[in-house]
XYZ file of N, CA and C in Angstrom:
702
model
N 0.851 -1.212 -0.008
C 0.007 0.029 -0.028
C 0.860 1.268 0.026
N 0.682 2.110 -1.003
C 1.567 3.262 -1.169
C 1.596 4.150 0.081
N 0.437 4.509 0.632
C 0.376 5.368 1.794
C 1.103 4.732 3.010
N 0.854 3.410 3.177
C 1.464 2.698 4.330
C 3.014 2.736 4.218
N 3.502 2.496 3.003
C 4.937 2.515 2.803
C 5.505 3.919 3.061
N 4.746 4.959 2.627
C 5.158 6.332 2.862
C 5.231 6.658 4.340
N 4.198 6.193 5.088
C 4.181 6.409 6.509
C 5.388 5.739 7.219
N 5.693 4.501 6.800
C 6.740 3.768 7.419
C 8.096 4.492 7.188
N 8.346 4.903 5.896
C 9.597 5.572 5.517
C 9.694 6.886 6.219
N 8.616 7.705 6.255
C 8.600 8.966 6.937
C 8.901 8.797 8.436
N 8.231 7.805 9.086
C 8.367 7.630 10.441
C 9.847 7.267 10.842
N 10.420 6.417 10.047
C 11.868 6.056 10.334
C 12.742 7.237 10.191
N 12.598 8.020 9.076
C 13.423 9.213 8.891
C 13.241 10.277 9.943
N 11.977 10.545 10.242
C 11.663 11.650 11.173
C 12.140 11.314 12.555
N 11.958 10.015 12.995
C 12.309 9.629 14.337
C 13.790 9.515 14.480
N 14.476 9.093 13.416
C 15.927 9.009 13.439
C 16.550 10.359 13.598
N 16.014 11.326 12.802
C 16.570 12.618 12.834
C 16.370 13.309 14.172
N 15.250 12.969 14.851
C 14.957 13.557 16.146
C 15.916 13.203 17.231
N 16.664 12.036 17.015
C 17.589 11.655 18.019
C 18.634 12.726 18.312
N 18.985 13.473 17.292
C 20.077 14.496 17.481
C 19.567 15.669 18.305
N 18.278 15.895 18.393
C 17.752 17.069 19.055
C 16.791 16.680 20.123
N 16.918 15.430 20.635
C 15.969 14.964 21.618
C 15.917 15.836 22.881
N 14.744 16.242 23.284
C 14.558 17.148 24.396
C 14.708 16.451 25.724
N 14.295 15.157 25.770
C 14.419 14.329 26.977
C 15.885 14.063 27.248
N 16.223 13.797 28.582
C 17.580 13.408 28.889
C 18.083 12.244 28.132
N 19.385 12.249 27.747
C 19.919 11.142 26.954
C 20.206 9.940 27.870
N 20.049 8.732 27.343
C 20.189 7.527 28.159
C 21.694 7.294 28.323
N 22.023 6.602 29.404
C 23.344 6.259 29.737
C 23.674 4.771 29.500
N 22.719 4.072 28.821
C 22.866 2.662 28.478
C 22.178 2.469 27.106
N 22.276 1.259 26.543
C 21.743 1.052 25.248
C 20.241 1.283 25.163
N 19.493 0.893 26.183
C 18.060 1.121 26.249
C 17.609 0.922 27.666
N 16.413 1.519 27.951
C 15.746 1.407 29.248
C 14.265 1.175 28.978
N 13.899 -0.030 28.630
C 12.514 -0.329 28.281
C 11.636 -0.167 29.527
N 10.561 0.673 29.368
C 9.713 0.965 30.476
C 8.917 -0.255 30.953
N 8.760 -0.337 32.235
C 7.948 -1.381 32.869
C 7.316 -0.852 34.110
N 6.207 -1.450 34.562
C 5.533 -1.080 35.783
C 6.085 -1.882 36.988
N 7.016 -2.712 36.734
C 7.573 -3.587 37.797
C 8.618 -2.797 38.629
N 8.171 -2.432 39.861
C 9.072 -1.620 40.715
C 10.273 -2.360 41.117
N 10.231 -3.668 41.070
C 11.372 -4.496 41.513
C 12.529 -4.430 40.539
N 12.314 -3.783 39.380
C 13.405 -3.665 38.435
C 14.534 -2.798 38.953
N 14.170 -1.866 39.853
C 15.186 -1.104 40.561
C 15.632 0.206 39.948
N 15.831 0.227 38.661
C 16.338 1.487 38.003
C 15.160 2.320 37.549
N 15.110 3.602 37.905
C 14.006 4.479 37.660
C 14.558 5.645 36.766
N 14.117 5.721 35.536
C 14.629 6.742 34.570
C 13.465 7.366 33.839
N 13.430 8.701 33.786
C 12.377 9.449 33.074
C 10.968 9.096 33.564
N 10.834 8.767 34.841
C 9.495 8.474 35.319
C 9.047 7.074 35.092
N 9.973 6.215 34.584
C 9.620 4.801 34.336
C 10.692 3.903 34.928
N 10.315 2.699 35.381
C 11.279 1.672 35.761
C 11.758 1.026 34.533
N 13.018 0.627 34.567
C 13.630 -0.071 33.426
C 13.442 -1.594 33.551
N 12.999 -2.221 32.497
C 12.887 -3.664 32.467
C 14.274 -4.316 32.458
N 14.371 -5.421 33.117
C 15.654 -6.171 33.081
C 16.044 -6.450 31.637
N 17.228 -6.037 31.186
C 17.642 -6.196 29.820
C 17.501 -7.605 29.311
N 17.642 -8.617 30.161
C 17.499 -10.014 29.743
C 16.115 -10.337 29.350
N 15.141 -9.564 29.760
C 13.733 -9.816 29.409
C 13.200 -8.967 28.311
N 14.008 -8.077 27.758
C 13.616 -7.161 26.723
C 13.493 -7.975 25.381
N 12.439 -7.632 24.615
C 12.238 -8.321 23.333
C 12.037 -7.261 22.250
N 12.017 -7.696 21.026
C 11.777 -6.800 19.901
C 10.401 -6.145 19.940
N 9.496 -6.884 20.596
C 8.100 -6.352 20.731
C 8.011 -5.080 21.618
N 9.008 -4.857 22.463
C 9.084 -3.711 23.359
C 9.352 -2.420 22.534
N 9.847 -2.555 21.295
C 10.176 -1.463 20.447
C 9.261 -1.343 19.205
N 8.120 -2.032 19.298
C 7.253 -2.230 18.067
C 5.840 -1.768 18.383
N 5.209 -1.267 17.333
C 3.786 -1.021 17.327
C 3.267 -1.092 15.877
N 2.023 -1.321 15.668
C 1.449 -1.339 14.316
C 0.111 -0.652 14.352
N -0.377 -0.339 13.108
C -1.719 0.290 13.040
C -1.749 1.683 12.571
N -0.638 2.363 12.399
C -0.702 3.762 11.988
C -1.174 3.913 10.510
N -1.281 2.837 9.856
C -1.875 2.896 8.501
C -3.354 2.870 8.516
N -3.936 2.673 9.689
C -5.382 2.547 9.843
C -6.012 3.915 10.219
N -6.982 4.351 9.480
C -7.636 5.614 9.768
C -8.543 5.475 11.073
N -8.544 6.522 11.877
C -9.381 6.570 13.067
C -10.685 7.288 12.789
N -11.737 6.841 13.413
C -13.039 7.555 13.327
C -12.885 8.909 13.936
N -13.322 9.950 13.273
C -13.158 11.315 13.771
C -14.409 11.682 14.631
N -14.200 12.600 15.592
C -15.250 13.070 16.437
C -16.163 13.984 15.685
N -17.421 14.121 16.143
C -18.390 14.914 15.509
C -18.086 16.378 15.761
N -17.572 16.633 16.998
C -17.328 18.047 17.373
C -16.192 18.707 16.579
N -15.069 17.920 16.442
C -13.851 18.468 15.801
C -13.671 18.049 14.374
N -14.206 16.895 13.999
C -13.973 16.344 12.700
C -12.555 15.879 12.520
N -11.877 15.517 13.602
C -10.478 15.056 13.503
C -10.259 14.109 14.711
N -9.156 13.364 14.569
C -8.823 12.380 15.595
C -7.290 12.151 15.603
N -6.617 12.194 16.711
C -5.224 11.924 16.844
C -4.971 10.518 17.422
N -3.895 9.929 16.983
C -3.493 8.624 17.516
C -2.023 8.837 17.873
N -1.769 9.156 19.115
C -0.417 9.453 19.610
C 0.204 8.242 20.245
N 1.396 7.850 19.798
C 2.106 6.715 20.385
C 3.271 7.281 21.210
N 3.152 7.113 22.547
C 4.200 7.597 23.449
C 4.805 6.373 24.097
N 5.593 6.635 25.133
C 6.205 5.578 25.891
C 5.218 4.625 26.523
N 4.033 5.128 26.739
C 2.973 4.246 27.328
C 2.500 3.215 26.309
N 2.699 3.507 25.016
C 2.300 2.636 23.945
C 3.470 1.756 23.489
N 4.644 2.263 23.431
C 5.872 1.611 23.038
C 6.895 1.759 24.106
N 7.028 0.792 25.027
C 7.945 0.919 26.157
C 9.300 1.277 25.752
N 9.786 0.775 24.568
C 11.180 1.030 24.128
C 11.498 2.507 23.830
N 10.439 3.361 23.837
C 10.706 4.774 23.652
C 11.284 5.419 24.890
N 11.235 4.739 26.051
C 11.757 5.357 27.235
C 13.207 5.698 27.116
N 13.532 6.950 27.468
C 14.832 7.631 27.417
C 15.310 7.953 25.985
N 14.492 7.668 24.990
C 14.863 7.976 23.624
C 14.373 9.318 23.093
N 13.529 10.022 23.819
C 13.065 11.352 23.434
C 12.294 11.402 22.212
N 11.378 10.395 21.968
C 10.639 10.249 20.742
C 9.220 9.915 20.989
N 8.327 10.383 20.118
C 6.954 9.890 20.027
C 6.446 10.228 18.565
N 5.337 9.561 18.202
C 4.855 9.777 16.850
C 3.264 9.794 16.914
N 2.688 10.538 16.015
C 1.270 10.622 16.009
C 0.696 10.673 14.582
N -0.445 9.977 14.390
C -1.186 10.074 13.180
C -2.380 10.911 13.448
N -2.736 11.808 12.451
C -3.888 12.701 12.613
C -4.821 12.483 11.399
N -6.048 12.171 11.644
C -7.058 12.067 10.589
C -7.998 13.251 10.658
N -8.347 13.828 9.499
C -9.229 14.981 9.382
C -10.338 14.677 8.445
N -11.603 14.948 8.782
C -12.627 14.802 7.839
C -12.648 15.968 6.837
N -13.277 15.769 5.717
C -13.326 16.782 4.691
C -14.029 18.059 5.118
N -13.668 19.150 4.490
C -14.327 20.474 4.723
C -14.372 20.893 6.146
N -13.199 20.963 6.737
C -13.180 21.652 8.086
C -12.775 20.765 9.263
N -12.285 19.548 9.043
C -11.762 18.747 10.183
C -10.618 19.568 10.822
N -10.681 19.646 12.159
C -9.789 20.548 12.879
C -8.990 19.797 14.043
N -7.715 19.905 14.010
C -6.863 19.624 15.153
C -6.700 21.008 15.852
N -7.500 21.320 16.938
C -7.608 22.667 17.393
C -6.368 23.211 18.015
N -6.330 24.553 18.251
C -5.110 25.146 18.866
C -4.776 24.443 20.143
N -3.479 24.095 20.237
C -2.892 23.349 21.364
C -1.395 23.547 21.423
N -0.796 23.091 22.465
C 0.650 23.111 22.472
C 1.153 21.845 23.275
N 2.444 21.534 23.070
C 3.080 20.481 23.736
C 4.138 21.056 24.711
N 3.894 20.923 25.994
C 4.836 21.604 26.920
C 6.242 21.003 26.942
N 6.416 19.776 26.416
C 7.732 19.133 26.468
C 8.312 18.782 25.085
N 7.761 19.303 24.002
C 8.238 18.827 22.709
C 8.015 19.821 21.608
N 8.901 19.859 20.681
C 8.621 20.507 19.322
C 8.146 19.361 18.453
N 7.664 19.707 17.266
C 6.951 18.766 16.360
C 7.275 19.019 14.888
N 7.447 17.970 14.142
C 7.538 18.115 12.691
C 6.459 17.251 12.062
N 5.660 17.931 11.217
C 4.403 17.304 10.658
C 4.593 17.188 9.147
N 4.165 16.031 8.563
C 4.112 15.839 7.163
C 2.667 15.442 6.762
N 2.170 16.122 5.712
C 0.880 15.751 5.175
C 1.024 14.557 4.222
N 0.220 13.523 4.421
C 0.222 12.379 3.555
C -0.892 12.469 2.501
N -1.999 12.988 2.900
C -3.143 13.101 1.988
C -3.930 14.384 2.302
N -4.479 15.034 1.288
C -5.355 16.147 1.525
C -4.613 17.502 1.581
N -5.363 18.534 1.990
C -4.814 19.916 2.031
C -5.149 20.522 3.386
N -4.123 20.937 4.071
C -4.265 21.521 5.448
C -3.828 22.949 5.493
N -4.516 23.794 6.232
C -4.057 25.056 6.652
C -3.521 24.876 8.045
N -2.162 25.067 8.227
C -1.552 24.768 9.464
C -0.631 25.938 9.836
N -0.475 26.136 11.206
C 0.396 27.188 11.594
C 0.580 27.189 13.128
N 1.415 28.149 13.576
C 1.685 28.362 14.999
C 1.706 29.818 15.317
N 1.604 30.171 16.600
C 1.511 31.593 17.025
C 2.725 31.844 17.993
N 3.458 32.889 17.770
C 4.594 33.184 18.669
C 4.089 33.659 19.992
N 4.977 33.754 20.943
C 4.686 34.163 22.339
C 4.531 35.660 22.428
N 4.243 36.115 23.694
C 4.143 37.516 23.981
C 5.513 38.216 23.641
N 5.444 39.474 23.236
C 4.256 40.314 23.017
C 3.736 40.388 21.584
N 4.390 39.625 20.682
C 4.063 39.847 19.247
C 2.888 39.025 18.784
N 2.761 37.799 19.287
C 1.636 36.876 18.809
C 1.604 36.795 17.279
N 2.727 36.616 16.667
C 2.777 36.484 15.187
C 2.276 35.128 14.728
N 1.545 35.101 13.674
C 1.025 33.831 13.075
C 1.939 33.434 11.945
N 2.438 32.213 12.007
C 3.222 31.639 11.001
C 2.486 30.494 10.402
N 1.928 30.600 9.179
C 1.022 29.593 8.680
C 1.276 29.322 7.208
N 0.927 28.130 6.749
C 1.070 27.717 5.340
C -0.089 26.844 4.956
N -0.411 26.752 3.680
C -1.292 25.742 3.121
C -0.407 24.566 2.744
N -0.671 23.392 3.334
C 0.151 22.261 3.100
C -0.578 21.186 2.310
N 0.125 20.568 1.359
C -0.442 19.484 0.550
C 0.442 18.227 0.759
N 0.066 17.161 0.158
C 0.704 15.865 0.354
C 2.200 16.031 0.097
N 2.988 15.576 1.017
C 4.473 15.683 0.923
C 5.016 16.897 1.550
N 4.227 17.882 1.910
C 4.749 19.135 2.572
C 5.032 18.848 4.057
N 6.024 19.537 4.571
C 6.475 19.378 5.938
C 6.422 20.753 6.631
N 5.993 20.757 7.953
C 5.957 21.999 8.673
C 6.403 21.712 10.124
N 7.135 22.681 10.744
C 7.636 22.492 12.093
C 6.930 23.370 13.006
N 6.543 22.854 14.191
C 5.890 23.601 15.271
C 6.920 23.724 16.427
N 7.442 24.823 16.762
C 8.467 24.992 17.811
C 7.926 24.558 19.196
N 8.874 24.223 20.056
C 8.593 23.786 21.393
C 7.622 24.743 22.156
N 6.539 24.249 22.661
C 5.695 25.016 23.600
C 4.775 26.055 22.933
N 4.856 26.226 21.653
C 3.963 27.238 20.987
C 2.630 26.633 20.545
N 1.597 27.480 20.652
C 0.251 27.061 20.219
C 0.272 26.872 18.701
N -0.306 25.692 18.235
C -0.373 25.467 16.814
C -1.688 24.686 16.493
N -1.944 24.468 15.200
C -3.233 23.936 14.758
C -3.098 23.452 13.350
N -4.087 22.663 12.925
C -4.242 22.249 11.548
C -5.736 22.137 11.217
N -6.086 22.689 10.058
C -7.471 22.731 9.564
C -7.513 22.108 8.177
N -8.394 21.155 7.972
C -8.553 20.576 6.621
C -9.382 21.537 5.753
N -8.814 22.191 4.787
C -9.533 23.092 3.901
C -9.909 22.432 2.600
N -9.625 21.137 2.467
C -9.949 20.420 1.256
C -11.313 19.823 1.265
N -11.736 19.254 0.121
C -13.021 18.669 -0.036
C -12.924 17.139 0.164
N -11.741 16.634 0.563
C -11.586 15.226 0.780
C -10.944 15.039 2.135
N -11.022 13.888 2.808
C -10.388 13.680 4.082
C -8.841 13.884 3.955
N -8.199 14.156 4.986
C -6.799 14.413 5.044
C -6.109 13.569 6.089
N -4.823 13.278 5.914
C -4.045 12.466 6.847
C -2.679 13.111 6.962
N -2.209 13.246 8.254
C -0.865 13.718 8.491
C -0.221 12.829 9.539
N 1.089 12.816 9.562
C 1.825 12.097 10.564
C 2.903 13.077 11.103
N 3.173 13.000 12.411
C 4.172 13.906 12.994
C 5.000 13.211 13.981
N 6.252 13.643 14.103
C 7.184 13.187 15.104
C 7.443 14.246 16.137
N 7.525 13.876 17.405
C 7.777 14.810 18.448
C 9.031 14.386 19.288
N 9.803 15.352 19.700
C 11.008 15.001 20.394
C 10.948 14.887 21.876
N 9.945 14.085 22.276
C 9.771 13.695 23.714
C 9.030 12.377 23.710
N 9.440 11.497 24.683
C 8.672 10.230 24.793
C 7.325 10.456 25.420
N 7.109 11.653 26.014
C 5.808 11.997 26.581
C 5.610 13.507 26.418
N 5.280 13.973 25.209
C 5.265 15.423 24.932
C 4.199 16.150 25.649
N 3.079 15.550 26.115
C 1.956 16.258 26.666
C 1.206 17.030 25.643
N -0.098 17.204 25.881
C -0.970 17.950 24.987
C -1.863 18.827 25.802
N -1.808 20.154 25.563
C -2.644 21.112 26.242
C -3.529 21.769 25.180
N -4.808 21.309 25.042
C -5.691 21.949 24.097
C -6.291 23.178 24.649
N -6.068 24.310 24.043
C -6.333 25.617 24.612
C -7.709 25.799 25.074
N -8.744 25.593 24.217
C -10.143 25.868 24.548
C -10.578 24.902 25.694
N -10.189 23.589 25.523
C -10.603 22.594 26.507
C -10.022 22.941 27.863
N -8.829 23.446 27.883
C -8.157 23.728 29.179
C -8.865 24.890 29.903
N -9.180 25.969 29.235
C -9.765 27.125 29.924
C -11.237 26.977 30.149
N -11.971 26.483 29.159
C -13.436 26.397 29.308
C -13.900 25.020 29.875
N -13.078 23.986 29.812
C -13.491 22.728 30.258
C -12.772 22.269 31.522
N -12.117 23.264 32.202
C -11.391 22.949 33.440
C -12.292 22.317 34.482
N -11.704 21.425 35.290
C -12.480 20.834 36.395
C -11.673 20.878 37.679
N -12.267 21.555 38.697
C -13.480 22.285 38.709
C -13.443 23.491 37.817
N -14.573 24.115 37.392
C -14.609 25.229 36.484
C -13.936 26.460 37.086
N -13.243 27.187 36.211
C -12.703 28.457 36.656
C -13.832 29.444 37.033
N -13.502 30.374 37.884
C -14.499 31.451 38.181
C -14.745 32.230 36.903
N -16.015 32.349 36.488
C -16.332 32.973 35.202
C -15.689 34.376 34.984
N -15.494 35.115 36.107
C -14.950 36.452 35.963
C -13.512 36.396 35.372
N -12.794 35.283 35.641
C -11.432 35.144 35.129
C -11.517 35.115 33.560
N -12.362 34.349 33.033
C -12.461 34.170 31.554
C -13.186 35.358 30.939
N -14.140 35.942 31.626
C -14.881 37.119 31.092
C -13.867 38.234 30.762
N -12.959 38.482 31.746
C -12.052 39.579 31.508
C -10.879 39.148 30.546
N -10.389 37.949 30.673
C -9.288 37.487 29.886
C -9.627 37.388 28.404
N -10.866 36.963 28.078
C -11.286 36.755 26.698
C -12.195 37.831 26.164
N -12.547 38.836 26.971
C -13.432 39.935 26.565
C -14.806 39.408 26.192
N -15.298 38.491 26.999
C -16.611 37.840 26.704
C -17.647 38.226 27.710
N -18.922 38.059 27.313
C -20.002 38.284 28.220
C -20.037 37.149 29.204
N -20.339 37.443 30.461
C -20.363 36.391 31.509
C -21.307 35.292 31.186
N -22.462 35.604 30.650
C -23.417 34.536 30.318
C -22.888 33.579 29.274
N -22.162 34.149 28.329
C -21.517 33.306 27.262
C -20.486 32.402 27.858
N -19.701 32.966 28.763
C -18.647 32.152 29.430
C -19.251 31.006 30.161
N -20.344 31.229 30.905
C -21.012 30.247 31.669
C -21.619 29.154 30.741
N -22.064 29.546 29.573
C -22.617 28.640 28.637
C -21.517 27.727 28.033
N -20.358 28.355 27.711
C -19.269 27.629 27.139
C -18.672 26.607 28.149
N -18.709 27.015 29.454
C -18.222 26.084 30.470
C -19.123 24.811 30.678
N -20.360 24.963 30.232
C -21.283 23.819 30.385
C -21.252 22.885 29.181
N -20.549 23.246 28.116
C -20.481 22.409 26.956
C -19.478 21.258 27.109
N -19.652 20.286 26.219
C -18.729 19.176 26.180
C -17.512 19.596 25.327
N -16.334 19.409 25.956
C -15.100 19.786 25.234
C -14.299 18.509 24.980
N -14.243 18.147 23.693
C -13.680 16.809 23.283
C -12.155 16.993 22.991
N -11.357 16.157 23.590
C -9.966 16.142 23.214
C -9.760 15.524 21.871
N -8.766 15.955 21.121
C -8.547 15.419 19.788
C -8.304 13.955 19.681
N -7.914 13.319 20.823
C -7.629 11.891 20.818
C -8.831 11.105 21.130
N -9.969 11.746 21.381
C -11.205 11.032 21.883
C -12.349 11.218 20.908
N -13.346 10.347 21.105
C -14.628 10.502 20.424
C -15.606 11.185 21.415
N -16.502 12.040 20.850
C -17.493 12.660 21.728
C -18.685 11.715 21.886
N -19.555 12.206 22.695
C -20.723 11.320 23.030
C -21.697 11.109 21.873
N -21.537 11.838 20.823
C -22.353 11.731 19.624
C -21.747 10.839 18.550
N -20.483 10.407 18.763
C -19.812 9.572 17.830
C -20.018 8.099 18.159
N -19.939 7.284 17.139
C -20.008 5.849 17.322
C -18.601 5.269 17.630
N -18.510 4.470 18.601
C -17.220 3.809 18.958
C -17.037 2.706 17.962
N -15.737 2.215 17.900
C -15.389 1.175 16.903
C -16.220 -0.040 17.160
């Protein structure tokens, strides 16, 4: 399958290149495969290391990035992020990878940032409007229309987004230079906080009417990796 082969090749190249700029601490041994077994004794990057004698090729393997995910009704997009929790062999290697599926005509990976990683994204199918916003005080928007084969970089910690502006579904894959990059979705964080923020905070910060803020806080805020209550599960 042409797309599957492209994904595989891109993943290998992107992840390999990320080794040189890994944000996570560098390992002091060949590998430290993550395990929940506290008896392993060595604790690195928030994970215990599996006894090297028990490590297998399966600890460094995952499959399924060639399979499209059902998108949520609210966002029209879905992310499938593989971190150290999915691939134990990523521990101490400063790497993770994500596939993003977008429905046609407006599928959105909403404004968000990764507190522990920068990101390099490649479009495999479709047409995306993608960009990031610089920090205070300038808030400059750096954006491009991306088509299949195009690559775009999102710097560490900056808010970024992708919107499918095409009439067909789109697919992208991205590599991040952390085994656990974290995802902070902007709208979900401020309007979907639990417990809810005092409305006056958001009213003044976002120049919104208090009634509107209260209404927004009562809505369902779907994370890009999840399905909403109106979507059908697999």
